[in-house]
Coordinates of C-alpha atoms and ligand atoms in Angstrom, one line a residue:
Chain A
M1212 CA 42.6 19.0 -20.7
S1213 CA 41.2 22.4 -21.6
S1214 CA 41.7 23.2 -25.3
P1215 CA 42.8 26.6 -26.4
T1216 CA 39.5 27.7 -27.9
H1217 CA 37.6 26.8 -24.8
I1218 CA 37.8 29.1 -21.8
P1219 CA 37.3 26.9 -18.8
A1220 CA 34.6 27.4 -16.3
S1221 CA 35.9 29.5 -13.5
G1222 CA 36.9 27.7 -10.3
S1223 CA 34.7 25.0 -8.9
F1224 CA 32.0 24.5 -6.3
P1225 CA 32.9 24.7 -2.6
K1226 CA 33.6 21.3 -1.0
R1227 CA 30.3 21.3 0.9
S1228 CA 28.3 21.8 -2.3
I1229 CA 30.2 19.0 -4.0
L1230 CA 29.5 16.7 -1.1
L1231 CA 25.8 17.6 -1.0
H1232 CA 25.5 17.1 -4.7
W1233 CA 26.9 13.6 -4.7
V1234 CA 25.2 12.4 -1.5
M1235 CA 21.9 13.6 -2.9
A1236 CA 22.5 12.1 -6.3
A1237 CA 23.1 8.7 -4.7
L1238 CA 20.0 9.0 -2.3
I1239 CA 17.7 10.2 -5.1
I1240 CA 18.7 7.4 -7.5
A1241 CA 18.3 4.9 -4.7
T1242 CA 14.9 6.3 -3.8
L1243 CA 13.7 6.2 -7.4
I1244 CA 14.8 2.6 -7.8
I1245 CA 13.2 1.5 -4.6
G1246 CA 9.9 3.4 -5.4
L1247 CA 9.7 1.9 -8.9
S1248 CA 10.5 -1.6 -7.5
I1249 CA 7.8 -1.6 -4.8
A1250 CA 5.2 0.0 -7.1
H1251 CA 5.8 -2.6 -9.9
H1252 CA 6.9 -5.8 -8.2
S1253 CA 5.2 -7.8 -5.5
T1254 CA 7.8 -8.6 -2.9
I1255 CA 7.8 -10.0 0.6
H1256 CA 10.1 -7.2 1.5
Y1257 CA 7.4 -4.5 0.8
A1258 CA 7.1 -3.1 4.4
G1259 CA 10.9 -2.7 4.8
L1260 CA 11.5 -1.2 1.3
F1261 CA 8.5 1.1 1.6
T1262 CA 9.8 2.4 5.0
L1263 CA 13.2 2.9 3.5
H1264 CA 11.6 4.8 0.6
R1265 CA 9.7 7.2 3.0
T1266 CA 12.8 7.6 5.2
L1267 CA 15.1 8.4 2.2
G1268 CA 12.4 10.7 0.8
F1269 CA 12.3 12.8 4.0
I1270 CA 16.2 12.8 4.2
I1271 CA 16.2 14.1 0.6
L1272 CA 13.6 16.8 1.5
A1273 CA 15.8 18.0 4.4
L1274 CA 18.9 18.0 2.1
V1275 CA 17.2 19.9 -0.7
L1276 CA 16.3 22.6 1.8
L1277 CA 19.9 22.7 3.0
R1278 CA 21.2 22.7 -0.5
L1279 CA 18.9 25.6 -1.6
A1280 CA 20.1 27.6 1.4
N1281 CA 23.6 26.7 0.6
S1282 CA 23.4 27.7 -3.1
V1283 CA 21.8 31.0 -2.2
T1284 CA 24.4 31.9 0.5
T1285 CA 27.5 30.7 -1.5
K1286 CA 29.0 33.8 -3.0
H1287 CA 31.2 32.5 -5.7
N1288 CA 29.5 29.6 -7.6
P1289 CA 31.4 28.9 -10.8
S1290 CA 29.8 30.4 -13.8
L1291 CA 29.2 28.6 -17.1
P1292 CA 32.0 29.1 -19.7
A1293 CA 31.6 32.1 -21.9
T1294 CA 32.0 30.0 -25.0
M1295 CA 28.7 28.2 -24.3
P1296 CA 26.0 29.3 -26.7
I1297 CA 23.3 31.4 -25.1
W1298 CA 20.5 28.7 -25.7
A1299 CA 22.7 26.1 -24.0
K1300 CA 23.1 28.3 -21.0
Y1301 CA 19.4 28.8 -20.8
A1302 CA 18.9 25.1 -21.2
A1303 CA 21.3 24.5 -18.3
H1304 CA 19.6 27.0 -16.0
I1305 CA 16.1 25.7 -16.8
S1306 CA 17.1 22.1 -16.3
H1307 CA 18.8 22.9 -13.0
G1308 CA 15.8 24.7 -11.9
L1309 CA 13.6 21.8 -12.9
L1310 CA 15.9 19.4 -11.0
Y1311 CA 15.5 21.5 -7.8
G1312 CA 11.8 21.7 -8.3
F1313 CA 11.3 18.0 -8.8
M1314 CA 13.6 17.1 -5.9
L1315 CA 11.6 19.4 -3.6
A1316 CA 8.1 18.5 -5.0
L1317 CA 8.5 14.7 -4.9
P1318 CA 8.9 14.2 -1.2
L1319 CA 6.3 16.9 -0.5
V1320 CA 3.8 15.2 -2.8
G1321 CA 4.7 11.9 -1.2
W1322 CA 4.0 13.3 2.3
A1323 CA 0.8 15.1 1.2
M1324 CA -0.6 12.0 -0.6
L1325 CA -0.1 9.6 2.3
S1326 CA -1.7 12.3 4.5
A1327 CA -4.7 12.7 2.2
G1328 CA -5.0 8.9 2.0
G1329 CA -5.3 8.6 5.8
Y1330 CA -2.1 6.6 6.1
P1331 CA 0.0 7.2 9.3
I1332 CA 3.6 8.1 8.2
T1333 CA 6.3 6.4 10.2
L1334 CA 10.0 6.5 9.3
W1335 CA 12.8 4.1 10.0
G1336 CA 13.4 4.0 13.7
G1337 CA 9.8 4.7 14.5
C1338 CA 9.9 8.5 13.9
H1339 CA 6.3 9.6 13.4
I1340 CA 5.6 12.4 10.8
P1341 CA 2.4 14.4 11.3
P1342 CA 0.0 14.7 8.3
L1343 CA 0.7 17.6 5.9
I1344 CA -2.9 17.9 4.8
G1345 CA -6.3 16.5 5.9
Y1346 CA -8.0 13.2 4.8
N1347 CA -9.4 13.4 1.3
A1348 CA -9.5 10.1 -0.7
T1349 CA -10.0 11.8 -4.1
L1350 CA -7.0 14.0 -3.5
W1351 CA -5.0 10.9 -2.5
A1352 CA -5.7 9.3 -5.9
Q1353 CA -4.7 12.5 -7.7
L1354 CA -1.5 13.0 -5.7
R1355 CA -0.6 9.4 -6.1
S1356 CA -0.6 9.9 -9.9
L1357 CA 1.2 13.1 -9.6
H1358 CA 3.9 11.4 -7.5
S1359 CA 4.4 8.9 -10.3
C1360 CA 4.5 11.6 -13.0
L1361 CA 7.0 13.7 -11.0
A1362 CA 9.2 10.6 -10.4
Y1363 CA 9.3 9.7 -14.1
G1364 CA 10.1 13.3 -14.9
L1365 CA 12.9 13.3 -12.4
A1366 CA 14.3 10.1 -13.7
F1367 CA 14.5 11.6 -17.3
L1368 CA 15.9 14.8 -16.0
I1369 CA 18.7 13.0 -14.1
M1370 CA 19.5 11.0 -17.3
G1371 CA 19.7 14.2 -19.3
H1372 CA 21.7 15.9 -16.7
M1373 CA 24.2 13.1 -16.6
A1374 CA 24.6 13.1 -20.4
A1375 CA 25.0 16.9 -20.5
A1376 CA 27.6 16.8 -17.7
L1377 CA 29.6 14.1 -19.5
F1378 CA 29.2 16.0 -22.8
H1379 CA 30.9 18.9 -21.1
G1380 CA 33.6 16.6 -19.8
F1381 CA 34.4 14.5 -22.8
I1382 CA 33.3 16.4 -25.9
R1383 CA 33.4 20.1 -25.1
R1384 CA 36.1 19.6 -22.4
D1385 CA 35.3 23.1 -21.0
G1386 CA 35.9 22.3 -17.3
V1387 CA 32.2 22.3 -16.4
L1388 CA 32.3 18.7 -15.3
K1389 CA 35.3 19.3 -13.1
T1390 CA 33.5 22.0 -11.1
M1391 CA 31.4 19.3 -9.5
L1392 CA 34.1 16.6 -9.3
Y1393 CA 36.7 18.1 -7.0
R1394 CA 37.8 21.4 -5.5
R1395 CA 40.6 22.9 -7.5
Chain B
M130 CA 40.0 22.5 -30.9
T131 CA 42.1 19.4 -31.6
H132 CA 40.0 17.1 -33.7
P133 CA 39.9 13.5 -32.4
T134 CA 39.8 10.6 -34.9
P135 CA 36.3 9.3 -35.8
Q136 CA 37.1 6.2 -33.7
K137 CA 38.0 8.2 -30.7
R138 CA 35.0 10.4 -31.2
S139 CA 32.6 7.5 -31.0
I140 CA 34.3 6.3 -27.8
L141 CA 33.8 9.7 -26.4
W142 CA 30.2 9.8 -27.4
A143 CA 29.7 6.4 -25.8
A144 CA 31.2 7.7 -22.6
V145 CA 28.7 10.6 -22.7
L146 CA 25.6 8.5 -23.5
L147 CA 26.1 5.0 -22.0
P148 CA 26.0 5.9 -18.3
S149 CA 22.6 7.6 -18.8
L150 CA 21.3 4.7 -20.9
C151 CA 22.5 2.1 -18.3
L152 CA 20.7 4.1 -15.6
G153 CA 17.7 4.2 -17.8
L154 CA 17.8 0.4 -18.1
I155 CA 18.0 0.1 -14.4
F156 CA 15.0 2.4 -14.0
A157 CA 13.1 0.4 -16.7
W158 CA 13.8 -2.9 -15.0
A159 CA 12.9 -1.6 -11.5
G160 CA 9.7 -0.1 -13.0
G161 CA 8.8 -3.5 -14.6
V162 CA 9.0 -2.0 -18.1
I163 CA 11.5 -4.8 -19.0
G164 CA 11.8 -8.2 -17.5
G165 CA 8.4 -9.7 -18.0
D166 CA 7.7 -10.3 -14.3
T167 CA 4.1 -11.4 -13.6
L168 CA 4.2 -11.2 -9.9
T169 CA 3.3 -7.5 -9.9
P170 CA 0.6 -5.3 -8.4
S171 CA -0.8 -4.4 -11.8
H172 CA -1.1 -8.1 -12.6
F173 CA -3.1 -8.7 -9.4
M174 CA -5.3 -5.8 -10.3
A175 CA -6.0 -7.3 -13.7
L176 CA -6.9 -10.6 -12.1
F177 CA -9.5 -8.9 -9.9
H178 CA -11.1 -7.5 -13.0
K179 CA -11.2 -11.0 -14.6
A180 CA -12.8 -12.2 -11.4
G181 CA -15.6 -9.6 -11.7
A182 CA -14.4 -6.3 -10.2
P183 CA -15.8 -3.4 -12.1
T184 CA -14.0 0.0 -12.5
T185 CA -16.7 2.1 -10.9
G186 CA -15.1 3.1 -7.6
F187 CA -15.5 -0.1 -5.6
R188 CA -12.9 -2.1 -3.7
R189 CA -11.2 -4.7 -5.9
A190 CA -12.1 -7.3 -3.3
H191 CA -14.7 -7.4 -0.6
A192 CA -16.7 -5.0 -2.8
K193 CA -20.2 -5.3 -1.4
G194 CA -20.3 -3.8 2.1
M195 CA -21.8 -1.5 4.6
C196 CA -20.3 0.8 7.3
V197 CA -20.9 0.7 11.1
T198 CA -19.7 2.8 14.0
G199 CA -19.2 2.0 17.6
W200 CA -16.4 1.7 20.2
F201 CA -13.7 -0.6 21.6
E202 CA -13.3 -1.3 25.3
P203 CA -9.9 -2.8 25.9
S204 CA -9.2 -5.4 28.6
E205 CA -6.4 -5.9 31.1
A206 CA -5.1 -8.8 28.9
G207 CA -4.5 -6.4 26.1
R208 CA -2.3 -4.2 28.3
T209 CA -0.2 -7.1 29.5
L210 CA 0.4 -8.3 25.9
S211 CA 1.1 -4.9 24.2
K212 CA 2.3 -1.5 25.2
S213 CA 0.1 0.0 22.5
G214 CA -1.8 3.2 23.5
I215 CA -5.0 1.4 22.2
F216 CA -5.1 -0.9 25.2
R217 CA -4.6 2.0 27.7
G218 CA -7.6 3.9 26.4
T219 CA -11.3 3.5 27.2
H220 CA -14.3 3.7 24.9
L221 CA -12.2 4.2 21.7
P222 CA -14.0 5.2 18.6
V223 CA -14.4 2.5 15.9
I224 CA -15.3 2.7 12.2
G225 CA -16.2 -0.7 10.8
R226 CA -17.2 -2.3 7.5
F227 CA -19.1 -5.6 7.0
S228 CA -18.6 -7.1 3.6
L229 CA -18.9 -10.1 1.3
A230 CA -15.5 -11.3 0.1
P231 CA -15.9 -11.5 -3.7
P232 CA -14.9 -8.6 -6.0
M233 CA -18.5 -8.0 -7.3
P234 CA -20.2 -5.1 -5.6
Y235 CA -23.7 -6.1 -6.7
L236 CA -23.8 -9.6 -5.4
A237 CA -26.9 -11.3 -3.9
D238 CA -26.5 -12.2 -0.2
N239 CA -25.9 -15.9 0.4
P240 CA -24.5 -17.5 3.6
A241 CA -22.2 -19.7 1.5
I242 CA -20.2 -16.7 0.4
A243 CA -17.3 -15.7 2.7
R244 CA -18.1 -12.7 4.8
S245 CA -15.7 -10.2 6.3
L246 CA -15.4 -7.5 8.9
A247 CA -12.8 -4.7 8.7
F248 CA -12.4 -1.9 11.3
Q249 CA -10.3 0.9 12.5
I250 CA -9.7 1.7 16.2
R251 CA -8.3 5.1 17.1
S252 CA -6.9 6.1 20.5
Q253 CA -6.9 9.6 22.1
T254 CA -3.1 9.5 21.8
G255 CA -3.2 9.2 18.0
D256 CA -2.8 5.5 17.5
D257 CA -4.5 4.0 14.4
W258 CA -5.1 0.3 14.2
R259 CA -6.8 -1.3 11.2
L260 CA -7.9 -4.9 10.9
A261 CA -9.4 -6.8 8.0
L262 CA -10.9 -10.1 9.0
V263 CA -12.7 -12.9 7.2
D264 CA -15.0 -15.7 8.5
V265 CA -12.9 -18.6 7.1
P266 CA -10.5 -20.2 9.5
L267 CA -7.4 -20.6 7.2
Q268 CA -6.0 -18.8 4.2
P269 CA -5.9 -21.1 1.2
I270 CA -2.7 -19.3 0.0
R271 CA 0.8 -19.9 1.4
D272 CA 2.9 -17.4 -0.5
L273 CA 3.0 -14.8 -3.3
H274 CA 3.0 -17.5 -6.0
D275 CA 0.0 -19.2 -4.5
A276 CA -1.7 -15.8 -4.3
L277 CA -1.2 -15.1 -8.0
A278 CA -2.5 -18.6 -9.0
F279 CA -5.4 -18.3 -6.5
F280 CA -6.7 -15.0 -7.8
G281 CA -6.1 -16.3 -11.3
S282 CA -8.4 -19.3 -10.5
N283 CA -11.2 -16.9 -9.5
A284 CA -11.6 -15.7 -13.1
L285 CA -15.2 -15.7 -14.3
D286 CA -16.1 -18.0 -17.0
P287 CA -16.7 -15.8 -20.1
I288 CA -19.9 -17.7 -21.0
T289 CA -21.6 -18.2 -17.6
H290 CA -20.1 -15.1 -15.9
Q291 CA -19.6 -17.3 -12.9
P292 CA -16.5 -18.5 -11.2
D293 CA -15.4 -21.9 -12.6
P294 CA -15.3 -24.6 -9.8
A295 CA -13.0 -26.6 -12.0
R296 CA -10.4 -23.9 -11.8
T297 CA -10.6 -23.8 -8.0
K298 CA -10.3 -27.5 -7.9
A299 CA -7.3 -27.5 -10.1
Y300 CA -5.7 -24.9 -7.9
A301 CA -6.4 -26.9 -4.8
D302 CA -5.3 -30.2 -6.3
A303 CA -2.0 -28.8 -7.4
R304 CA -1.2 -27.7 -3.9
P305 CA -1.1 -30.5 -1.3
W306 CA 0.2 -28.1 1.3
L307 CA -3.2 -26.4 1.3
R308 CA -5.2 -29.6 1.9
T309 CA -5.8 -28.7 5.6
A310 CA -6.8 -25.1 4.7
F311 CA -9.3 -26.2 2.1
S312 CA -10.8 -29.0 4.3
Q313 CA -11.1 -26.8 7.4
N314 CA -12.7 -23.9 5.4
A315 CA -15.2 -26.4 3.9
Q316 CA -16.1 -27.9 7.3
R317 CA -16.5 -24.6 9.2
A318 CA -19.8 -24.0 10.9
V319 CA -21.6 -21.4 8.7
S320 CA -23.6 -18.9 10.8
S321 CA -27.0 -17.5 10.0
G322 CA -25.9 -13.9 9.4
L323 CA -23.3 -11.2 9.6
E324 CA -24.1 -10.6 13.3
D325 CA -23.4 -14.1 14.7
D326 CA -20.3 -14.7 12.6
S327 CA -16.7 -15.0 13.8
Y328 CA -14.0 -13.1 11.8
N329 CA -10.3 -14.1 11.6
S330 CA -7.1 -12.2 10.8
L331 CA -5.5 -15.4 9.4
D332 CA -2.2 -13.5 9.2
S333 CA -0.1 -13.3 12.4
F334 CA 1.1 -10.2 14.2
Y335 CA 3.6 -9.5 17.0
L336 CA 2.6 -7.8 20.2
T337 CA 5.3 -6.2 22.3
N338 CA 4.6 -5.2 25.9
H339 CA 6.3 -2.6 28.1
T340 CA 9.0 -5.1 29.3
G341 CA 9.9 -5.8 25.6
K342 CA 8.3 -9.3 25.6
K343 CA 7.2 -10.3 22.1
T344 CA 4.1 -12.5 21.5
A345 CA 2.9 -13.8 18.1
V346 CA -0.9 -13.8 17.8
R347 CA -3.7 -14.3 15.3
W348 CA -6.9 -12.3 15.8
T349 CA -10.5 -13.5 16.0
A350 CA -13.5 -11.3 16.5
T351 CA -15.9 -13.7 18.3
P352 CA -19.6 -12.6 18.4
L353 CA -21.4 -12.2 21.7
E354 CA -24.6 -13.1 19.8
P355 CA -25.6 -16.8 20.1
F356 CA -24.6 -18.8 17.0
H357 CA -27.4 -19.9 14.6
P358 CA -26.7 -22.1 11.7
A359 CA -27.2 -20.7 8.2
G360 CA -30.6 -21.3 6.5
T361 CA -31.2 -21.4 2.8
P362 CA -30.6 -18.1 1.1
S363 CA -33.5 -15.7 0.5
E364 CA -34.8 -15.9 -3.0
D365 CA -36.7 -12.6 -2.6
D366 CA -34.2 -10.2 -1.1
K367 CA -30.7 -9.8 -2.4
N368 CA -29.7 -7.8 0.7
Y369 CA -31.3 -9.9 3.3
L370 CA -28.1 -10.6 5.3
F371 CA -27.2 -6.9 5.5
K372 CA -30.9 -6.0 6.3
Q373 CA -30.9 -8.6 9.1
L374 CA -27.7 -6.9 10.5
I375 CA -29.3 -3.4 10.2
R376 CA -32.5 -4.6 11.9
T377 CA -30.6 -6.2 14.8
L378 CA -28.5 -3.0 15.2
N379 CA -31.8 -1.0 15.3
Q380 CA -32.9 -3.2 18.2
H381 CA -29.7 -3.4 20.3
P382 CA -25.9 -2.9 20.0
L383 CA -23.9 -5.8 18.7
S384 CA -20.6 -6.9 20.3
W385 CA -17.6 -9.0 19.4
S386 CA -14.8 -10.1 21.7
L387 CA -11.4 -9.4 20.1
T388 CA -9.5 -12.5 20.9
A389 CA -5.7 -13.1 20.5
T390 CA -4.7 -16.7 19.8
I391 CA -1.2 -17.0 21.3
A392 CA 1.3 -18.9 19.2
R393 CA 3.0 -21.8 20.9
A394 CA 6.5 -22.9 20.1
G395 CA 6.5 -24.4 16.6
D396 CA 3.2 -22.8 15.5
P397 CA 3.8 -21.4 12.0
I398 CA 4.0 -17.6 12.2
N399 CA 4.7 -16.9 8.6
D400 CA 2.2 -19.3 7.0
P401 CA -1.5 -18.3 7.3
S402 CA -2.5 -21.5 5.5
Q403 CA -1.5 -23.7 8.5
P404 CA -3.5 -24.1 11.7
W405 CA -1.9 -23.5 15.1
S406 CA -2.0 -26.1 17.9
P407 CA -5.7 -26.6 19.0
T408 CA -4.5 -26.0 22.6
A409 CA -3.1 -22.5 21.8
E410 CA -4.2 -20.1 24.5
K411 CA -6.9 -17.5 23.7
L412 CA -7.1 -14.2 25.4
S413 CA -9.7 -11.4 24.9
V414 CA -7.9 -8.1 24.5
G415 CA -11.2 -6.2 24.5
T416 CA -14.8 -5.8 23.3
L417 CA -15.9 -4.3 20.1
T418 CA -19.4 -2.8 20.0
F419 CA -21.3 -1.5 17.0
T420 CA -24.4 0.6 17.4
Q421 CA -25.1 2.4 14.0
A422 CA -25.2 1.3 10.4
Y423 CA -24.4 3.7 7.5
S424 CA -24.3 3.2 3.7
E425 CA -20.7 3.3 2.5
D426 CA -21.9 6.0 0.1
E427 CA -22.1 8.3 3.1
K428 CA -19.0 9.6 4.7
G429 CA -17.1 7.1 6.9
C430 CA -15.8 3.7 5.9
G431 CA -16.6 4.1 2.2
P432 CA -13.2 5.3 0.9
M433 CA -11.1 4.1 3.9
V434 CA -8.5 1.5 3.3
F435 CA -8.3 -1.3 5.9
D436 CA -4.6 -2.1 5.3
P437 CA -3.7 -4.7 8.0
T438 CA -0.2 -3.3 8.3
I439 CA -1.4 0.0 9.6
L440 CA -0.6 -0.7 13.2
P441 CA -0.1 1.3 16.5
S442 CA 3.3 1.0 18.2
G443 CA 3.3 -2.1 20.3
I444 CA 1.9 -4.2 17.4
T445 CA 4.1 -5.1 14.4
V446 CA 3.9 -7.3 11.3
T447 CA 5.4 -10.7 11.2
D448 CA 7.3 -12.0 8.2
D449 CA 4.1 -13.5 6.8
P450 CA 4.5 -12.9 3.1
L451 CA 0.8 -12.3 2.6
L452 CA 0.8 -9.2 4.9
A453 CA 3.5 -7.6 2.6
L454 CA 1.4 -8.5 -0.5
R455 CA -1.9 -7.2 1.1
S456 CA -0.4 -3.9 2.1
S457 CA 0.9 -3.2 -1.5
I458 CA -2.3 -4.5 -3.3
Y459 CA -4.7 -2.6 -0.9
M460 CA -2.8 0.6 -1.8
H461 CA -3.2 0.0 -5.5
S462 CA -6.8 -0.8 -5.1
Y463 CA -7.3 2.2 -2.9
S464 CA -5.6 4.7 -5.2
T465 CA -7.4 3.3 -8.3
R466 CA -10.9 3.2 -6.9
A467 CA -10.5 6.6 -5.2
G468 CA -9.8 8.1 -8.6
E469 CA -12.9 6.5 -10.2
T470 CA -16.5 7.8 -10.4
K471 CA -18.4 5.6 -8.0
T472 CA -21.8 4.1 -8.7
P473 CA -24.1 3.7 -5.7
S474 CA -23.4 0.8 -3.3
M475 CA -25.9 -2.0 -3.2
V476 CA -26.7 -1.3 0.5
T477 CA -28.0 2.3 0.0
S478 CA -28.9 4.9 2.6
H479 CA -32.5 4.1 1.7
I480 CA -32.1 0.5 2.7
I481 CA -30.4 1.5 6.0
A482 CA -33.4 3.8 6.7
S483 CA -36.0 1.2 6.0
P484 CA -34.5 -2.3 6.1
T485 CA -37.8 -4.2 5.6
L486 CA -37.2 -7.5 3.9
S487 CA -38.9 -7.8 0.5
T488 CA -40.9 -10.9 0.0
H489 CA -41.9 -10.6 -3.7
E490 CA -38.8 -9.1 -5.3
K491 CA -37.9 -12.1 -7.4
G492 CA -35.3 -11.2 -10.0
Q493 CA -34.8 -7.7 -8.6
Ligands
HEM1978 C1 12.8 12.5 -3.6 C2 12.0 11.7 -3.0 C3 11.2 10.6 -3.7 C4 11.4 10.0 -4.9 C5 12.5 10.2 -5.9 C6 10.3 9.1 -5.0 C7 10.1 8.2 -6.1 C8 9.1 7.3 -6.2 C9 8.9 6.5 -7.4 C10 9.8 6.4 -8.6 C11 7.8 5.8 -7.1 C12 7.2 4.8 -8.1 C13 6.1 5.5 -8.8 C14 5.4 4.6 -9.8 O1 6.0 4.0 -10.7 O2 4.1 4.6 -9.8 C15 7.3 6.1 -5.8 C16 6.2 5.6 -5.3 C17 5.7 5.9 -4.0 N1 6.3 6.9 -3.2 FE1 7.9 8.0 -3.5 N2 9.5 9.2 -3.9 C18 10.0 10.1 -3.0 C19 9.6 10.5 -1.8 C20 8.5 9.9 -1.2 C21 8.0 10.2 0.1 C22 8.6 11.3 1.0 C23 6.9 9.4 0.3 C24 6.0 9.4 1.5 C25 6.1 9.9 2.6 C26 6.7 8.6 -0.8 C27 5.7 7.7 -0.9 C28 5.5 6.9 -2.0 C29 4.5 5.9 -2.2 C30 3.4 5.6 -1.1 C31 4.6 5.3 -3.4 C32 3.7 4.2 -3.9 C33 4.3 2.8 -3.5 C34 3.5 1.7 -4.1 O3 2.8 1.9 -5.1 O4 3.4 0.6 -3.4 N3 7.7 8.9 -1.7 N4 8.1 7.1 -5.3
HEM1979 C1 -3.4 -12.8 -0.2 C2 -3.8 -12.0 -0.4 C3 -4.9 -11.0 -0.4 C4 -5.1 -10.0 -1.3 C5 -4.3 -9.9 -2.6 C6 -6.2 -9.2 -0.9 C7 -6.8 -8.2 -1.7 C8 -7.7 -7.3 -1.2 C9 -8.1 -6.1 -1.9 C10 -7.5 -5.6 -3.2 C11 -9.0 -5.5 -1.1 C12 -9.6 -4.1 -1.4 C13 -8.8 -3.1 -0.6 C14 -9.3 -1.7 -0.8 O1 -9.5 -1.1 -1.9 O2 -9.6 -1.0 0.3 C15 -9.2 -6.3 0.0 C16 -10.1 -6.0 1.0 C17 -10.2 -6.8 2.1 N1 -9.5 -7.9 2.5 FE1 -8.1 -8.8 1.4 N2 -6.7 -9.7 0.2 C18 -5.9 -10.7 0.6 C19 -6.0 -11.4 1.8 C20 -6.9 -11.2 2.8 C21 -6.9 -11.8 4.0 C22 -6.0 -12.9 4.5 C23 -7.9 -11.3 4.7 C24 -8.5 -11.5 6.1 C25 -8.1 -12.4 6.8 C26 -8.5 -10.2 3.9 C27 -9.5 -9.4 4.3 C28 -10.0 -8.4 3.6 C29 -11.1 -7.6 4.0 C30 -12.0 -7.8 5.3 C31 -11.3 -6.6 3.1 C32 -12.3 -5.5 3.0 C33 -11.9 -4.3 3.7 C34 -12.9 -3.3 3.6 O3 -14.0 -3.5 4.1 O4 -12.6 -2.2 3.2 N3 -7.8 -10.2 2.7 N4 -8.4 -7.4 -0.1

């Protein structure tokens, strides 16, 4: 697969990182789709879908924290191929940082906004989450808009991230895509 | 690098871009950007504006209102029906809001207009229970499609700036399943004021007790004040119903019994437009007492959302489609109005402080 002029990315991510990446990808895309659906369609399944949205949001929050800890403690994360132009490397690092930032901020803003709105927060199975901040209706309105903006941003980041990964896989064929597909 | 043929290159580029574009299409469809669905929260919000809701910080429905505070004293019957911590407490703090149902915040009081009572009961153990009740006995809406048409039929006539009775009639005529609801609502005994009115949940809820037994109920707040039939509306004072309530509260506390109507086998749980059997058992789960009035511009009930699906454990929603709709729409109304600059409410702190009825305020 690797062509002579391209030095492949070294190694691949450890199994646990690959597993975390794909589980979180599925959960985040599902949470985005559910969030968009309940905010823009009136449905008799609102209560169930909204509970699922909150529950997935909190699972994602826990997983992001786990993943950040994992990426800090993993010694040998594969580096980007040396043939990548410097600007592309910067773009990759910045977009990965943004992905982490948005993944972390979205559930935190969701939690904070419902707290500010005075909504009790219950998850699937009846688990009760304490408020993150105090009751403040103006802040509720602002955080509700922020939650939407962050969600739209994350949706575009994910689309860009997917296209960039596939660009590495199909056009550049530099082994970057494989580092997240399976352990070599 | 081996150079793929142009044909192969375009296939490769398709493989790079198409997955993202497909995901984008799914997002766009989920977010209502494509698809042309009209059964959406933003559509409902638009209908409230056509029905007279301004964009100046008021609730999109039940816009004219006033806050009250008091307490809830649960009864033994509540404890047998539900394991909720609410019914195990005593003297639980209550924040309430009396309102007129239409979306116009500056509406002249008139007994013919549907009135409502919303309140929040909190327990020492952190339970939070919100109820939003109205004084009509049945909901003239069966499902989400009815709801869309119903709020559409409330649109103000562009010339008279009044709701058009012909539209309401057309809505009712097209829906024979709502005949009972419309006739019972029209025949209800209309009370003289906010203080001697009964308020109903219309929607149904499940209560679960400590043995796991589930009971379907509808709520009614029944006044302990004697009923007086409505008189003709005051021509002089546009706040006379609210002032009457404030004046009574200044004299003595006002109480309502919170009554659970227990569904019998066959009573429709998921359709608030249909009555339950007249012999259905009624149990009082406690007494609600209000002592103090406040303007909603002061802290308290003003910003609060009385979403009827905010329930303590031991009380759950039924599959009533309108509960799902209300929860979603109340949230949209709440996040929109809380971000707006609010103009003063019609029932001001000044009126609360001196609720004297004006006698010569014609055309105020
Ligand atoms: C990674 C996690 C999350 C993602 C990706 C996400 C995504 C979304 C999206 C896309 C929307 C629709 C926004 C719009 O179009 O206006 C939304 C709405 C919402 N989200 Fe989240 N969210 C997450 C976590 C949470 C959490 C943890 C909570 C609460 C605890 C939450 C509460 C809400 C609420 C209340 C809405 C509004 C629903 C409505 O309008 O009916 N979200 N979310
Ligand atoms: C079918 C659907 C209904 C829709 C779409 C609807 C819509 C709304 C909206 C948008 C608000 C303002 C919420 C806020 O910003 O805080 C509201 C308030 C209210 N609704 Fe509904 N409503 C519906 C049915 C009902 C029913 C069945 C009842 C009672 C039985 C009810 C009772 C109330 C009351 C009492 C308030 C005022 C709450 C307060 O004082 O803050 N609504 N409604």
